[in-house]
PDB file of C-alpha atoms in Angstrom:
ATOM      1  CA  LEU A 294     146.484  72.612  85.815  1.00 44.00           C
ATOM      2  CA  ARG A 295     145.849  70.552  88.900  1.00 46.00           C
ATOM      3  CA  SER A 296     142.320  71.819  89.544  1.00 48.00           C
ATOM      4  CA  TYR A 297     140.041  74.615  88.463  1.00 47.00           C
ATOM      5  CA  ASP A 298     140.784  77.227  91.104  1.00 53.00           C
ATOM      6  CA  GLU A 299     143.874  76.008  92.969  1.00 57.00           C
ATOM      7  CA  PRO A 300     146.577  78.704  93.289  1.00 59.00           C
ATOM      8  CA  LEU A 301     148.808  78.504  90.250  1.00 57.00           C
ATOM      9  CA  ASP A 302     152.167  78.925  91.928  1.00 61.00           C
ATOM     10  CA  ASP A 303     155.326  76.868  91.993  1.00 59.00           C
ATOM     11  CA  ASP A 304     157.127  75.324  94.965  1.00 63.00           C
ATOM     12  CA  ASN A 305     158.663  78.709  95.813  1.00 67.00           C
ATOM     13  CA  GLY A 306     155.308  80.438  95.965  1.00 61.00           C
ATOM     14  CA  GLU A 307     155.892  82.347  92.727  1.00 66.00           C
ATOM     15  CA  ASP A 308     153.147  82.449  90.116  1.00 67.00           C
ATOM     16  CA  ARG A 309     153.719  80.299  87.058  1.00 72.00           C
ATOM     17  CA  ARG A 310     153.020  81.662  83.581  1.00 82.00           C
ATOM     18  CA  TYR A 311     151.884  79.512  80.703  1.00 86.00           C
ATOM     19  CA  HIS A 312     151.736  79.938  76.940  1.00 89.00           C
ATOM     20  CA  ALA A 313     148.698  77.675  76.583  1.00 90.00           C
ATOM     21  CA  ILE A 314     145.976  76.213  78.767  1.00 92.00           C
ATOM     22  CA  TYR A 315     143.492  73.730  77.377  1.00 91.00           C
ATOM     23  CA  SER A 316     140.287  72.226  78.725  1.00 94.00           C
ATOM     24  CA  ILE A 317     138.542  69.356  76.941  1.00 95.00           C
ATOM     25  CA  GLU A 318     134.969  68.681  78.067  1.00 95.00           C
ATOM     26  CA  ALA A 319     135.771  69.939  81.553  1.00 94.00           C
ATOM     27  CA  ALA A 320     135.017  73.673  81.708  1.00 96.00           C
ATOM     28  CA  ILE A 321     131.270  73.032  81.611  1.00 96.00           C
ATOM     29  CA  HIS A 322     131.617  71.332  85.016  1.00 94.00           C
ATOM     30  CA  SER A 323     133.281  74.324  86.666  1.00 94.00           C
ATOM     31  CA  PRO A 324     131.170  75.632  89.567  1.00 94.00           C
ATOM     32  CA  ASP A 325     131.996  79.187  88.466  1.00 95.00           C
ATOM     33  CA  LEU A 326     133.329  79.406  84.924  1.00 95.00           C
ATOM     34  CA  ARG A 327     133.796  83.165  85.043  1.00 95.00           C
ATOM     35  CA  HIS A 328     136.102  82.806  88.060  1.00 94.00           C
ATOM     36  CA  THR A 329     137.883  79.872  86.409  1.00 94.00           C
ATOM     37  CA  LEU A 330     138.565  81.953  83.290  1.00 95.00           C
ATOM     38  CA  ALA A 331     139.886  84.803  85.433  1.00 94.00           C
ATOM     39  CA  ARG A 332     142.336  82.441  87.155  1.00 91.00           C
ATOM     40  CA  TRP A 333     143.446  81.014  83.819  1.00 92.00           C
ATOM     41  CA  SER A 334     143.904  84.495  82.386  1.00 94.00           C
ATOM     42  CA  SER A 335     146.102  85.489  85.327  1.00 91.00           C
ATOM     43  CA  ALA A 336     148.285  82.436  84.659  1.00 89.00           C
ATOM     44  CA  LEU A 337     148.879  83.222  80.964  1.00 91.00           C
ATOM     45  CA  GLU A 338     151.775  85.021  79.357  1.00 90.00           C
ATOM     46  CA  PRO A 339     150.720  87.953  77.134  1.00 92.00           C
ATOM     47  CA  GLY A 340     149.653  86.408  73.855  1.00 92.00           C
ATOM     48  CA  GLY A 341     149.012  83.038  75.513  1.00 92.00           C
ATOM     49  CA  ILE A 342     145.859  81.125  74.681  1.00 94.00           C
ATOM     50  CA  VAL A 343     143.082  79.169  76.387  1.00 95.00           C
ATOM     51  CA  VAL A 344     141.553  76.404  74.256  1.00 96.00           C
ATOM     52  CA  LEU A 345     138.113  75.138  75.267  1.00 97.00           C
ATOM     53  CA  ILE A 346     136.473  72.105  73.637  1.00 97.00           C
ATOM     54  CA  ASP A 347     133.054  71.655  75.149  1.00 97.00           C
ATOM     55  CA  ASP A 348     129.284  71.937  74.866  1.00 97.00           C
ATOM     56  CA  PHE A 349     127.907  75.467  74.616  1.00 98.00           C
ATOM     57  CA  LEU A 350     124.349  76.719  74.889  1.00 97.00           C
ATOM     58  CA  SER A 351     122.890  78.024  71.641  1.00 96.00           C
ATOM     59  CA  VAL A 352     122.085  81.723  71.562  1.00 94.00           C
ATOM     60  CA  GLY A 353     118.389  82.337  72.251  1.00 94.00           C
ATOM     61  CA  VAL A 354     117.804  79.228  74.382  1.00 96.00           C
ATOM     62  CA  ASP A 355     116.304  80.083  77.776  1.00 94.00           C
ATOM     63  CA  ARG A 356     118.670  78.377  80.181  1.00 92.00           C
ATOM     64  CA  ASP A 357     116.532  79.077  83.255  1.00 92.00           C
ATOM     65  CA  ASN A 358     113.156  78.012  81.873  1.00 94.00           C
ATOM     66  CA  ASP A 359     113.934  75.133  79.502  1.00 94.00           C
ATOM     67  CA  PRO A 360     113.247  71.824  81.330  1.00 91.00           C
ATOM     68  CA  ASP A 361     115.609  69.853  79.074  1.00 91.00           C
ATOM     69  CA  VAL A 362     118.484  72.258  79.722  1.00 94.00           C
ATOM     70  CA  GLU A 363     117.747  72.148  83.449  1.00 93.00           C
ATOM     71  CA  LEU A 364     117.746  68.333  83.435  1.00 90.00           C
ATOM     72  CA  PHE A 365     120.982  68.318  81.430  1.00 91.00           C
ATOM     73  CA  ALA A 366     122.665  70.634  83.944  1.00 92.00           C
ATOM     74  CA  LYS A 367     121.635  68.408  86.857  1.00 89.00           C
ATOM     75  CA  SER A 368     122.311  64.984  85.349  1.00 87.00           C
ATOM     76  CA  TRP A 369     125.544  65.918  83.514  1.00 91.00           C
ATOM     77  CA  LEU A 370     126.803  68.034  86.446  1.00 91.00           C
ATOM     78  CA  ALA A 371     127.000  70.870  83.945  1.00 93.00           C
ATOM     79  CA  ASN A 372     127.357  73.820  86.296  1.00 94.00           C
ATOM     80  CA  SER A 373     128.338  76.286  83.557  1.00 95.00           C
ATOM     81  CA  VAL A 374     126.033  75.937  80.554  1.00 96.00           C
ATOM     82  CA  VAL A 375     126.830  79.190  78.738  1.00 96.00           C
ATOM     83  CA  THR A 376     126.787  80.644  75.239  1.00 97.00           C
ATOM     84  CA  THR A 377     129.930  81.668  73.394  1.00 96.00           C
ATOM     85  CA  THR A 378     128.526  85.210  73.460  1.00 96.00           C
ATOM     86  CA  GLU A 379     128.583  85.163  77.260  1.00 96.00           C
ATOM     87  CA  LEU A 380     132.055  83.651  77.195  1.00 96.00           C
ATOM     88  CA  SER A 381     133.290  86.420  74.922  1.00 95.00           C
ATOM     89  CA  GLU A 382     131.781  89.133  77.142  1.00 95.00           C
ATOM     90  CA  TRP A 383     133.333  87.672  80.295  1.00 95.00           C
ATOM     91  CA  SER A 384     136.682  87.247  78.587  1.00 94.00           C
ATOM     92  CA  ASP A 385     136.836  90.857  77.504  1.00 92.00           C
ATOM     93  CA  GLY A 386     136.664  91.986  81.120  1.00 92.00           C
ATOM     94  CA  ILE A 387     139.562  89.766  82.278  1.00 95.00           C
ATOM     95  CA  GLY A 388     142.117  90.525  79.577  1.00 95.00           C
ATOM     96  CA  LEU A 389     141.155  87.812  77.084  1.00 96.00           C
ATOM     97  CA  ALA A 390     139.789  88.045  73.548  1.00 96.00           C
ATOM     98  CA  LEU A 391     137.869  85.380  71.637  1.00 96.00           C
ATOM     99  CA  VAL A 392     139.954  84.734  68.509  1.00 95.00           C
ATOM    100  CA  ASN A 393     138.496  81.500  67.169  1.00 95.00           C
ATOM    101  CA  ASP A 394     135.160  79.686  67.415  1.00 96.00           C
ATOM    102  CA  ARG A 395     134.608  76.423  65.527  1.00 95.00           C
ATOM    103  CA  ASP A 396     131.475  74.294  65.464  1.00 96.00           C
ATOM    104  CA  LEU A 397     133.069  70.861  65.822  1.00 95.00           C
ATOM    105  CA  GLY A 398     129.680  69.159  65.967  1.00 94.00           C
ATOM    106  CA  SER A 399     128.909  70.203  62.401  1.00 93.00           C
ATOM    107  CA  GLU A 400     132.484  69.985  61.184  1.00 93.00           C
ATOM    108  CA  TYR A 401     132.870  66.358  62.279  1.00 92.00           C
ATOM    109  CA  GLN A 402     129.221  65.350  61.780  1.00 93.00           C
ATOM    110  CA  VAL A 403     128.820  64.275  65.381  1.00 91.00           C
ATOM    111  CA  LEU A 404     125.082  63.575  65.132  1.00 91.00           C
ATOM    112  CA  LYS A 405     125.586  61.332  62.127  1.00 91.00           C
ATOM    113  CA  ARG A 406     128.707  59.554  63.339  1.00 89.00           C
ATOM    114  CA  ASN A 407     128.001  59.237  67.065  1.00 86.00           C
ATOM    115  CA  TYR A 408     124.228  58.812  67.004  1.00 84.00           C
ATOM    116  CA  ARG A 409     123.622  57.584  63.436  1.00 85.00           C
ATOM    117  CA  GLY A 410     121.336  60.538  62.878  1.00 87.00           C
ATOM    118  CA  ARG A 411     118.744  59.216  65.320  1.00 85.00           C
ATOM    119  CA  ARG A 412     117.271  61.462  67.974  1.00 86.00           C
ATOM    120  CA  PRO A 413     117.368  59.505  71.244  1.00 78.00           C
ATOM    121  CA  GLU A 414     114.360  58.545  73.312  1.00 77.00           C
ATOM    122  CA  VAL A 415     114.907  59.342  76.955  1.00 71.00           C
ATOM    123  CA  LYS A 416     113.614  56.232  78.682  1.00 66.00           C
ATOM    124  CA  VAL A 417     115.025  53.453  80.838  1.00 59.00           C
ATOM    125  CA  GLN A 418     116.786  50.875  78.676  1.00 57.00           C
ATOM    126  CA  ARG A 419     118.127  47.538  79.930  1.00 59.00           C
ATOM    127  CA  GLY A 420     117.867  48.784  83.465  1.00 55.00           C
ATOM    128  CA  LEU A 421     120.112  51.789  82.791  1.00 53.00           C
ATOM    129  CA  LYS A 422     118.963  54.733  84.843  1.00 56.00           C
ATOM    130  CA  HIS A 423     122.099  56.141  86.442  1.00 60.00           C
ATOM    131  CA  GLN A 424     123.050  59.789  86.327  1.00 69.00           C
ATOM    132  CA  GLY A 425     125.688  59.509  83.610  1.00 73.00           C
ATOM    133  CA  TRP A 426     123.325  57.578  81.343  1.00 75.00           C
ATOM    134  CA  LEU A 427     120.587  60.182  81.738  1.00 80.00           C
ATOM    135  CA  GLY A 428     123.000  63.072  81.177  1.00 83.00           C
ATOM    136  CA  SER A 429     124.364  61.548  77.968  1.00 87.00           C
ATOM    137  CA  LYS A 430     120.855  60.960  76.623  1.00 87.00           C
ATOM    138  CA  ILE A 431     119.711  64.504  77.394  1.00 90.00           C
ATOM    139  CA  ARG A 432     122.936  65.865  75.894  1.00 93.00           C
ATOM    140  CA  ALA A 433     122.281  64.028  72.630  1.00 92.00           C
ATOM    141  CA  LYS A 434     118.663  65.207  72.618  1.00 93.00           C
ATOM    142  CA  LEU A 435     119.725  68.829  73.101  1.00 95.00           C
ATOM    143  CA  MET A 436     122.225  68.533  70.240  1.00 95.00           C
ATOM    144  CA  PHE A 437     119.513  67.205  67.903  1.00 95.00           C
ATOM    145  CA  ASP A 438     117.197  70.003  68.999  1.00 94.00           C
ATOM    146  CA  GLY A 439     119.914  72.571  68.329  1.00 95.00           C
ATOM    147  CA  LYS A 440     119.912  73.789  71.917  1.00 96.00           C
ATOM    148  CA  ILE A 441     123.578  73.025  72.518  1.00 97.00           C
ATOM    149  CA  THR A 442     126.520  72.769  70.140  1.00 97.00           C
ATOM    150  CA  TYR A 443     129.907  71.096  70.478  1.00 97.00           C
ATOM    151  CA  ARG A 444     132.562  73.732  69.846  1.00 97.00           C
ATOM    152  CA  MET A 445     136.219  74.647  70.069  1.00 97.00           C
ATOM    153  CA  VAL A 446     136.783  78.164  71.369  1.00 97.00           C
ATOM    154  CA  VAL A 447     140.186  79.863  71.544  1.00 96.00           C
ATOM    155  CA  LEU A 448     140.730  82.817  73.865  1.00 96.00           C
ATOM    156  CA  GLN A 449     143.951  84.862  73.727  1.00 95.00           C
ATOM    157  CA  LYS A 450     145.552  86.947  76.461  1.00 94.00           C
ATOM    158  CA  LYS A 451     145.724  90.556  75.342  1.00 92.00           C
ATOM    159  CA  GLY A 452     149.030  92.361  75.012  1.00 86.00           C
ATOM    160  CA  GLY A 453     150.921  89.805  72.957  1.00 75.00           C
ATOM    161  CA  PRO A 454     151.392  88.797  69.320  1.00 72.00           C
ATOM    162  CA  PRO A 455     148.502  87.232  67.377  1.00 66.00           C
ATOM    163  CA  ALA A 456     147.767  83.566  67.971  1.00 60.00           C
ATOM    164  CA  LEU A 457     148.961  81.339  65.150  1.00 56.00           C
ATOM    165  CA  LEU A 458     147.397  78.414  63.381  1.00 52.00           C
ATOM    166  CA  PRO A 459     149.464  75.455  62.129  1.00 48.00           C
ATOM    167  CA  GLY A 460     151.571  76.665  59.224  1.00 52.00           C
ATOM    168  CA  GLY A 461     151.930  80.170  60.645  1.00 54.00           C
ATOM    169  CA  ALA A 462     148.508  81.634  59.752  1.00 55.00           C
ATOM    170  CA  ALA A 463     147.506  84.355  62.227  1.00 60.00           C
ATOM    171  CA  LEU A 464     144.089  84.519  63.871  1.00 57.00           C
ATOM    172  CA  THR A 465     142.274  87.833  63.824  1.00 53.00           C
ATOM    173  CA  PRO A 466     139.978  89.050  66.639  1.00 49.00           C
ATOM    174  CA  THR A 467     136.994  87.890  64.553  1.00 45.00           C
ATOM    175  CA  GLY A 468     138.288  84.337  64.553  1.00 47.00           C
ATOM    176  CA  GLN A 469     139.213  84.248  60.881  1.00 48.00           C
ATOM    177  CA  SER A 470     142.698  83.361  59.771  1.00 45.00           C
ATOM    178  CA  SER A 471     144.745  85.681  57.599  1.00 43.00           C
ATOM    179  CA  SER A 472     145.646  82.653  55.505  1.00 42.00           C
ATOM    180  CA  CYS A 473     143.649  79.534  54.709  1.00 42.00           C
ATOM    181  CA  ASP A 474     146.433  77.573  53.030  1.00 44.00           C
ATOM    182  CA  PRO A 475     148.913  76.481  55.736  1.00 42.00           C
ATOM    183  CA  ALA A 476     151.766  74.280  54.556  1.00 40.00           C
ATOM    184  CA  PRO A 477     153.570  71.605  56.609  1.00 42.00           C
ATOM    185  CA  SER A 478     157.117  72.407  57.630  1.00 40.00           C
ATOM    186  CA  LEU A 479     159.925  69.971  56.856  1.00 40.00           C
ATOM    187  CA  SER A 480     162.639  71.812  58.740  1.00 45.00           C
ATOM    188  CA  HIS A 481     163.032  73.147  62.241  1.00 44.00           C
ATOM    189  CA  PRO A 482     165.888  74.815  64.165  1.00 48.00           C
ATOM    190  CA  GLU A 483     166.004  71.832  66.532  1.00 50.00           C
ATOM    191  CA  GLY A 484     166.181  69.289  63.708  1.00 49.00           C
ATOM    192  CA  PRO A 485     163.957  67.710  61.053  1.00 45.00           C
ATOM    193  CA  ARG A 486     160.302  67.037  61.724  1.00 45.00           C
ATOM    194  CA  LEU A 487     158.202  64.256  60.342  1.00 41.00           C
ATOM    195  CA  ASN A 488     155.739  65.286  57.648  1.00 46.00           C
ATOM    196  CA  VAL A 489     152.783  63.190  58.779  1.00 44.00           C
ATOM    197  CA  THR A 490     149.080  63.744  58.141  1.00 51.00           C
ATOM    198  CA  ILE A 491     146.789  62.309  60.821  1.00 49.00           C
ATOM    199  CA  ASP A 492     143.164  61.767  59.787  1.00 59.00           C
ATOM    200  CA  PRO A 493     140.509  61.919  62.543  1.00 58.00           C
ATOM    201  CA  VAL A 494     138.965  58.477  63.107  1.00 66.00           C
ATOM    202  CA  LEU A 495     135.939  57.948  65.324  1.00 67.00           C
ATOM    203  CA  MET A 496     136.400  54.864  67.511  1.00 67.00           C
ATOM    204  CA  SER A 497     133.760  52.799  69.285  1.00 69.00           C
ATOM    205  CA  GLY A 498     135.554  53.064  72.637  1.00 66.00           C
ATOM    206  CA  ARG A 499     134.930  49.399  73.400  1.00 69.00           C
ATOM    207  CA  GLY A 500     137.781  46.943  73.580  1.00 67.00           C
ATOM    208  CA  ARG A 501     141.492  47.422  73.145  1.00 66.00           C
ATOM    209  CA  ARG A 502     143.124  50.420  71.485  1.00 65.00           C
ATOM    210  CA  GLY A 503     139.934  52.457  71.454  1.00 65.00           C
ATOM    211  CA  GLY A 504     137.776  49.742  69.936  1.00 72.00           C
ATOM    212  CA  LYS A 505     136.795  49.515  66.302  1.00 76.00           C
ATOM    213  CA  ALA A 506     136.744  52.339  63.760  1.00 77.00           C
ATOM    214  CA  MET A 507     133.232  53.638  63.133  1.00 69.00           C
TER     215      MET A 507
END
């Protein structure tokens, strides 16, 4: 997708249809996430999915009266700080259904691996006081306080077959798979596929090739 709300048509003016749309750490910056989701839904084939990996507000946190959340929204340019409950309610009205919701922050131990389990102090360090620095500090603070979580949410366009996990396991509307033991495939109609397992490795991000493993 070229931008959040640009018309999704081809060179002939006809609407394109997609089987999958994904947004990694971008949806939170949409000026109107509900409208963005509606545009994405209109661009999906029945049964197509939207995958969001982003920060979500924890249920029960007062978005309008929490000073840390307000500062996060301003400094991180987070225009759409929403809960997954809100996301699910909006989706239902535009032909989408929430079929999977994973807490990646807990699953991949983000606080331990990224921040060494230390809650950050929000103060000027080494002269750093720019907007991105402040936003990242407030984001980490909110994660430690449990006010936001880092999640992967999958929304499916209604009217098509169930979304599938790797190995062919189907997702149910509650987000649970009908099978928890997917097996890698060694054959495919288009030819053999490599049977490779890729382990997630957190990199420092400094230097060549992503930096050093952490």
